[in-house]
Tab-separated table of C-alpha atoms in Angstrom:
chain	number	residue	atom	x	y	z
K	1383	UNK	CA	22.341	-31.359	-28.446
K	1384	UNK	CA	18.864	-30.178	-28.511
K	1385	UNK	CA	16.735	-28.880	-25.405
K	1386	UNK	CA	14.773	-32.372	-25.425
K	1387	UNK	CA	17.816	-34.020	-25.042
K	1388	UNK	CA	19.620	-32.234	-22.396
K	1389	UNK	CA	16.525	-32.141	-20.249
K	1390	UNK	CA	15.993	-36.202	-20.912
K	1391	UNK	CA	19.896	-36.747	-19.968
K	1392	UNK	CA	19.548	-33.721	-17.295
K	1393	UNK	CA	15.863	-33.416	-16.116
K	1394	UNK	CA	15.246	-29.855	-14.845
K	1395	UNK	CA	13.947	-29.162	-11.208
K	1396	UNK	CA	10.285	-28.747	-11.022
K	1397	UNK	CA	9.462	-25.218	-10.566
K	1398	UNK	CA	8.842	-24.207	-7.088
K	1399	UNK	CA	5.400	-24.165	-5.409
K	1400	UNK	CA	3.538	-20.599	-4.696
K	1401	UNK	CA	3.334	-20.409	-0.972
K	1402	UNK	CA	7.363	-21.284	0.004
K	1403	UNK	CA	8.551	-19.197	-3.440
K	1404	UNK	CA	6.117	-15.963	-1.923
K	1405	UNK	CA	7.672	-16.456	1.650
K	1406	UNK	CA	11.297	-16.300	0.076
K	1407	UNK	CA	10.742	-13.206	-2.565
K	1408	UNK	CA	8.539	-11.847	1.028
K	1409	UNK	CA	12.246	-12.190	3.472
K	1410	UNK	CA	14.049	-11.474	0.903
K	1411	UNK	CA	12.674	-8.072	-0.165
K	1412	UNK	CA	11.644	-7.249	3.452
K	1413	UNK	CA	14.901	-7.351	4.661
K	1414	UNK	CA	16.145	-5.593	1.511
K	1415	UNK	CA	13.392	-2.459	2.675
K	1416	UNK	CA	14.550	-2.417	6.005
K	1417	UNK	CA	18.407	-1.825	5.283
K	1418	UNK	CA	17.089	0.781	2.005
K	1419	UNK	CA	13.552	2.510	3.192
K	1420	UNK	CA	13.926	3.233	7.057
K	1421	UNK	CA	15.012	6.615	6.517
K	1422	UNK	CA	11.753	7.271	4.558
K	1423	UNK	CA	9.645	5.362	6.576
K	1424	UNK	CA	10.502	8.306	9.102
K	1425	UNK	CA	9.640	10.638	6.610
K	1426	UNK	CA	6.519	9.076	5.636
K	1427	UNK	CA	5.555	9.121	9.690
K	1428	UNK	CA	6.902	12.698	10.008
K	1429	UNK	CA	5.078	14.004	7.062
K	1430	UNK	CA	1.657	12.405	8.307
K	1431	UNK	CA	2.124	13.339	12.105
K	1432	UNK	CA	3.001	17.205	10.351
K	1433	UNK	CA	-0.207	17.043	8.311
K	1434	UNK	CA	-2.134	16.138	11.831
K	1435	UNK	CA	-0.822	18.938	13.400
K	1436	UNK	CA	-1.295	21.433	10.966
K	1437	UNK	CA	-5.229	20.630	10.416
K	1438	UNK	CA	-5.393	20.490	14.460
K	1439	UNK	CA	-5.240	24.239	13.926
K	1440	UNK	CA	-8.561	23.993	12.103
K	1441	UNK	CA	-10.342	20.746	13.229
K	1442	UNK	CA	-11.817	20.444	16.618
K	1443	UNK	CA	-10.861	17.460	18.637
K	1444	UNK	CA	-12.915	15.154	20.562
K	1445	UNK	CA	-14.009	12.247	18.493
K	1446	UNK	CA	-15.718	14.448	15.720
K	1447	UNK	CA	-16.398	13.241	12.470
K	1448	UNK	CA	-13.943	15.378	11.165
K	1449	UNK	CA	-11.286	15.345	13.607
K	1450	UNK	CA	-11.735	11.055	13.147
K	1451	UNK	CA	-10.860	11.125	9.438
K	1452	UNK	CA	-7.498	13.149	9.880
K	1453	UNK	CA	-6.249	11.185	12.131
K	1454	UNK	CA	-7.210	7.846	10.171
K	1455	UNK	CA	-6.563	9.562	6.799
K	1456	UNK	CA	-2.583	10.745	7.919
K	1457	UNK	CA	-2.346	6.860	9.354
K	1458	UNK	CA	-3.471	5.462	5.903
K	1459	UNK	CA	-1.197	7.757	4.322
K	1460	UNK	CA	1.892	6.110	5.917
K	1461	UNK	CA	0.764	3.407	3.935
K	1462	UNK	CA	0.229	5.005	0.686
K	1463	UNK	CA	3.357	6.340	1.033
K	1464	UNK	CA	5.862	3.420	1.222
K	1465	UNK	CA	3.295	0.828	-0.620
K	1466	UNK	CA	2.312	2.978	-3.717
K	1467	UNK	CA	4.591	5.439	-4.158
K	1468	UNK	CA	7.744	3.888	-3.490
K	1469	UNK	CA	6.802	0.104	-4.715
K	1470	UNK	CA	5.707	1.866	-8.020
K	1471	UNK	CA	8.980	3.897	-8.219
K	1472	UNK	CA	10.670	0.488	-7.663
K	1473	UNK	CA	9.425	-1.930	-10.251
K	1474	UNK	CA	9.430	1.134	-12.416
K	1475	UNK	CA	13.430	0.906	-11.923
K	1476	UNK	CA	13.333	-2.602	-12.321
K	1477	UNK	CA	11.655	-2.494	-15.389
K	1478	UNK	CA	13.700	-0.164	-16.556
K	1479	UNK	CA	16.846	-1.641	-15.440
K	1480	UNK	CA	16.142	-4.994	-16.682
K	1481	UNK	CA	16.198	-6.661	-13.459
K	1482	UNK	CA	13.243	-8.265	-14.690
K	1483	UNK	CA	15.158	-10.405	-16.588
K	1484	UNK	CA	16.584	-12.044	-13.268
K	1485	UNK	CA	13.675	-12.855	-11.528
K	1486	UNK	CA	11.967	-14.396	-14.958
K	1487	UNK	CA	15.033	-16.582	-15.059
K	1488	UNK	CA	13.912	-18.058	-11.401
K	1489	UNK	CA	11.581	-21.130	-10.384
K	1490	UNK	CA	9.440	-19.256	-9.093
K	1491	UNK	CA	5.172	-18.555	-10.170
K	1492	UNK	CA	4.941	-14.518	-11.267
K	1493	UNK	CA	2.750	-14.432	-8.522
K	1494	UNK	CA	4.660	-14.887	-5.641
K	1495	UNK	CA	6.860	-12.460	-7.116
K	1496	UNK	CA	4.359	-9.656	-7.459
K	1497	UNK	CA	2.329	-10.648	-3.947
K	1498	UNK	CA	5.803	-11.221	-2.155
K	1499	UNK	CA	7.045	-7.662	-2.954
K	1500	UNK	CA	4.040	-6.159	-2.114
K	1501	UNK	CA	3.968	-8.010	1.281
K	1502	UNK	CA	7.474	-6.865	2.214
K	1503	UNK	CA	6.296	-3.276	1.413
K	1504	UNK	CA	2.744	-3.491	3.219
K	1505	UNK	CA	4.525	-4.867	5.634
K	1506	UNK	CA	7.007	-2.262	6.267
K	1507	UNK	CA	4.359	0.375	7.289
K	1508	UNK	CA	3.122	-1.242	10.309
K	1509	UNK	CA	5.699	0.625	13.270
K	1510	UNK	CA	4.905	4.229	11.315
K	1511	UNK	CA	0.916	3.906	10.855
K	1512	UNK	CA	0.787	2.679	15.016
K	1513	UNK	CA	2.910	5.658	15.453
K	1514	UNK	CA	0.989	8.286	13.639
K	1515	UNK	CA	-2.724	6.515	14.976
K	1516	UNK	CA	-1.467	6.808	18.595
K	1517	UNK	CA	-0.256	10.216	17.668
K	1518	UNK	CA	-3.336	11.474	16.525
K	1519	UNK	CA	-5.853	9.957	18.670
K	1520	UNK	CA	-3.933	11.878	21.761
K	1521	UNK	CA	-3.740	15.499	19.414
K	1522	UNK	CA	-7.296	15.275	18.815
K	1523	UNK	CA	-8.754	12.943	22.368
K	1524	UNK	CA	-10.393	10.532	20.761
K	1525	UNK	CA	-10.766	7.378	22.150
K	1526	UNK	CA	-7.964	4.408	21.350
K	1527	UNK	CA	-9.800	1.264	22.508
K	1528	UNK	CA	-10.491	1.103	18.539
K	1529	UNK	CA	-7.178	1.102	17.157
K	1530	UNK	CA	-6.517	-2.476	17.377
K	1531	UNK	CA	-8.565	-2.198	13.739
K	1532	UNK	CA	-5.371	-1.162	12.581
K	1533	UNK	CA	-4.454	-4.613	12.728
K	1534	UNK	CA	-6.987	-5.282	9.828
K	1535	UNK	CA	-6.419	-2.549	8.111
K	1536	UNK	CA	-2.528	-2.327	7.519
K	1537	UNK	CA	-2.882	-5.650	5.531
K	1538	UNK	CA	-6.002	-4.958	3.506
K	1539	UNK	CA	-5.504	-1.394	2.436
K	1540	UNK	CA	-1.428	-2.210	2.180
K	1541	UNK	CA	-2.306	-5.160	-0.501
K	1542	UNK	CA	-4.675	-2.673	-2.455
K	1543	UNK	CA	-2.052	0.150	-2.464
K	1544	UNK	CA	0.582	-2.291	-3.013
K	1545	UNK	CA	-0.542	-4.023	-5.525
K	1546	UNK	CA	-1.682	-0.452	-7.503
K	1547	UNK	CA	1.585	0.701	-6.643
K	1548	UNK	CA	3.270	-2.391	-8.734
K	1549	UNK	CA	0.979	-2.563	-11.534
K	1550	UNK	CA	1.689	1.534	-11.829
K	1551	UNK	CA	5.491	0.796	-12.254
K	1552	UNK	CA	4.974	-2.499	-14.112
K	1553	UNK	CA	2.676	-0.699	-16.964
K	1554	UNK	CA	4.671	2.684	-17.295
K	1555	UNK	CA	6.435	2.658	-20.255
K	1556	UNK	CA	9.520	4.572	-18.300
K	1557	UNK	CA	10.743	4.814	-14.686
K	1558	UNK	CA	10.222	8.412	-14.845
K	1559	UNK	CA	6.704	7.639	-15.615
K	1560	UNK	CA	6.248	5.125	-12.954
K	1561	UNK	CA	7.938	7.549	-10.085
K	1562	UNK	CA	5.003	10.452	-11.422
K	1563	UNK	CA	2.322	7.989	-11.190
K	1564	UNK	CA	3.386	7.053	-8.054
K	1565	UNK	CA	3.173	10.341	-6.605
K	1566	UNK	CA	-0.025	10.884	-8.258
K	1567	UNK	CA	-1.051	8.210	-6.403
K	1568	UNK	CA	0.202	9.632	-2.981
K	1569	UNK	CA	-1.342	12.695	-3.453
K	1570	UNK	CA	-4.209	11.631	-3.994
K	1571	UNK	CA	-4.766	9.694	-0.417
K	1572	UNK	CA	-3.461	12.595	0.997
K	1573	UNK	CA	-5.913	14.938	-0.706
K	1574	UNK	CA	-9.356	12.846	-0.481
K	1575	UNK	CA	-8.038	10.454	2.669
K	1576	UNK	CA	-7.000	12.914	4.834
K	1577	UNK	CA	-9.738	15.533	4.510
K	1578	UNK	CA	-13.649	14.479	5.778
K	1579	UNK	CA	-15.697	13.012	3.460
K	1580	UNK	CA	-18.573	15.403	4.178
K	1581	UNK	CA	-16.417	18.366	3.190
K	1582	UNK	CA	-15.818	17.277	-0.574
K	1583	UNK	CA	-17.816	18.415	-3.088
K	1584	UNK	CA	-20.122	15.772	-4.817
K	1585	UNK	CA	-18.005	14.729	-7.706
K	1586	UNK	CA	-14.848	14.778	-5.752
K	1587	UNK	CA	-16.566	12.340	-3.400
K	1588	UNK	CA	-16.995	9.511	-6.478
K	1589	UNK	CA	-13.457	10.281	-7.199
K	1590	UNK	CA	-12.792	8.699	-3.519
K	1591	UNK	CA	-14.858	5.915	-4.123
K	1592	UNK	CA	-12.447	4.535	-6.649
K	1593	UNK	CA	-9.693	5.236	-4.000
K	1594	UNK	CA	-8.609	1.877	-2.967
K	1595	UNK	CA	-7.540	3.328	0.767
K	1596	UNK	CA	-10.546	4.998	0.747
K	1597	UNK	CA	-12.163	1.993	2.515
K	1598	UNK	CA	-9.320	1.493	5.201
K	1599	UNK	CA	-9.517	5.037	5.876
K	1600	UNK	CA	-13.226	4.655	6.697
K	1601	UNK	CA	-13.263	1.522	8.626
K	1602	UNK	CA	-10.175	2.761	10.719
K	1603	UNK	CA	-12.066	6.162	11.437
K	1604	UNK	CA	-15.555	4.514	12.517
K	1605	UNK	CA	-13.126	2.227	14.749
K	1606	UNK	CA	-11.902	5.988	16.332
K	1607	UNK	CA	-15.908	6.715	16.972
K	1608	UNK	CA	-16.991	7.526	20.622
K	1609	UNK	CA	-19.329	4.569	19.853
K	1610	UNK	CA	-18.381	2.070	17.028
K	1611	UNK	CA	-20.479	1.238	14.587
K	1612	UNK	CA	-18.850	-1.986	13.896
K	1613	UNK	CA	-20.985	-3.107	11.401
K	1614	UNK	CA	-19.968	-0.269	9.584
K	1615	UNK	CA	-15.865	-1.450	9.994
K	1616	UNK	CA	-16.722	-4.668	8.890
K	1617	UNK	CA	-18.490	-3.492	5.684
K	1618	UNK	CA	-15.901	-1.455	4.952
K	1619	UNK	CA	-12.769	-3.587	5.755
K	1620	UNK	CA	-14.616	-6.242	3.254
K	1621	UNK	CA	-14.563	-4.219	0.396
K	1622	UNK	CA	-11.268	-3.048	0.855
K	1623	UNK	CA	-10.294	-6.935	0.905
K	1624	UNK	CA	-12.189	-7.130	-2.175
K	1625	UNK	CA	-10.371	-4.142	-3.972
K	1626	UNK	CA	-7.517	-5.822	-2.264
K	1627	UNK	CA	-7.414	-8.802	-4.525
K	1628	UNK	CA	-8.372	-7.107	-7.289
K	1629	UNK	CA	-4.842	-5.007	-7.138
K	1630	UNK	CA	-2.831	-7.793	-6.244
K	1631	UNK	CA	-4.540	-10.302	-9.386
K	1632	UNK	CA	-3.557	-6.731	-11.681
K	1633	UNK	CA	0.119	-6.192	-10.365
K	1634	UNK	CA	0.392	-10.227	-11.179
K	1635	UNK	CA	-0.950	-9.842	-14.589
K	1636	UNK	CA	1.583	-6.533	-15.208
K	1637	UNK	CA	4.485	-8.532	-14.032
K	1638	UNK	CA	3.795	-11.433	-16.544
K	1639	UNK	CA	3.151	-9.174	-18.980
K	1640	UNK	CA	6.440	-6.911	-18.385
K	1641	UNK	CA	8.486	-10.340	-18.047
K	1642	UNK	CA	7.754	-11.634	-21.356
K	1643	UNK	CA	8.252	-8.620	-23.387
């Protein structure tokens, strides 16, 4: 019996709609991180709270421009951690794996796939970047009646990194490829995140333009600013929305284009 005729006898389910198939694949892989990635979410926190202490040996504290963008640089990096690194090592298994195969087999759009995985591992950042920002705010004095910013920026630079972080693992051509991109990746927020802008050499400094945290990092810093600029927050939290959505619309293309292949 052909295809026509099954589904005439048999009519298949219409395919689910994007909003309640994201908020399942979102549960669903958030409580999958929280059983699998707590340990490293400590070790993501440790590592940033280590890097804060380290450069307290060499930054003045104080609400300094300098002392400002380690502390919001080592909070970002919480996020870079977990959301790049680890979501590109991830679909980079999954690829790999073939456990693609499974979720092309569900009713559900490729989007909420993509954006739903990258939710769950935004998401998963939020307890160890509040950690690290109170952390550093009292190793350094600066004032905290800015960190509610955070609130902004966990979801904004998180989708960015995210959704780099999935298109990384999506596009390698082997896991072993997408877990070296990945840490690529992390490196690099630590490297032109955590250090002040106005310490990096010209070219270095357009490197951290195209840094999609680069932007969270900034607005979260001005935020930690005796005297906040917040025009300067805003500006800065709407590009990162911008690059954002441009990361999550490019981890949604990868996964359709890994899923058909």
């Amino acid at each position: 019996m052909s295809t026509s005729a099954i589904s005439a006898v048999h009519p298949l389910a219409p395919g689910a709609r994007l909003w309640p198939a994201l908020g399942a694949v979102y549960r669903a892989q958030l409580s999958r991180a929280r059983v699998a990635r707590i340990p490293l979410l400590f070790v993501a926190t440790f590592q940033s709270i280590g890097i804060m202490v380290l450069m307290r040996g060499v930054v003045d504290g104080g609400g300094g421009e300098e002392a400002r963008a380690v502390v919001a640089g080592s909070a970002v990096l919480v996020v870079a951690f977990v959301a790049l690194n680890l979501l590109a090592q991830y679909f980079g298994q999954l690829r790999s794996a073939g456990g693609l195969d499974h979720y092309a087999t569900l009713p559900v759009p490729a989007a909420a796939v993509a954006l739903g995985t990258a939710a769950a591992y935004a998401s998963f950042t939020v307890p160890g970047v509040i950690v690290t920002a109170v952390t550093g705010s009292l190793l350094y004095q600066l004032p905290m009646g800015g960190l509610w910013v955070i609130a902004a920026v966990v979801p904004l630079a998180g989708a960015a990194l995210a959704g780099l972080g999935a298109a990384l693992g999506l596009l390698a051509p082997r896991a072993e490829l997408a877990t070296l991109c990945g840490q690529l990746g992390m490196s690099a927020a630590l490297l032109l995140g955590v250090l002040p802008e106005g310490r990096l050499p010209e070219p270095v400094r357009w490197l951290r333009e195209l840094l999609p945290s680069s932007y969270g990092v900034d607005a979260l810093a001005a935020a930690l600013a005796p005297r906040t600029d917040w025009g300067s927050v805003a500006a800065n939290l709407a590009v990162c929305a911008a690059v954002g959505a441009a990361a999550l619309a490019l981890a949604t293309w990868a996964y359709r284009r890994a899923a058909l292949r």
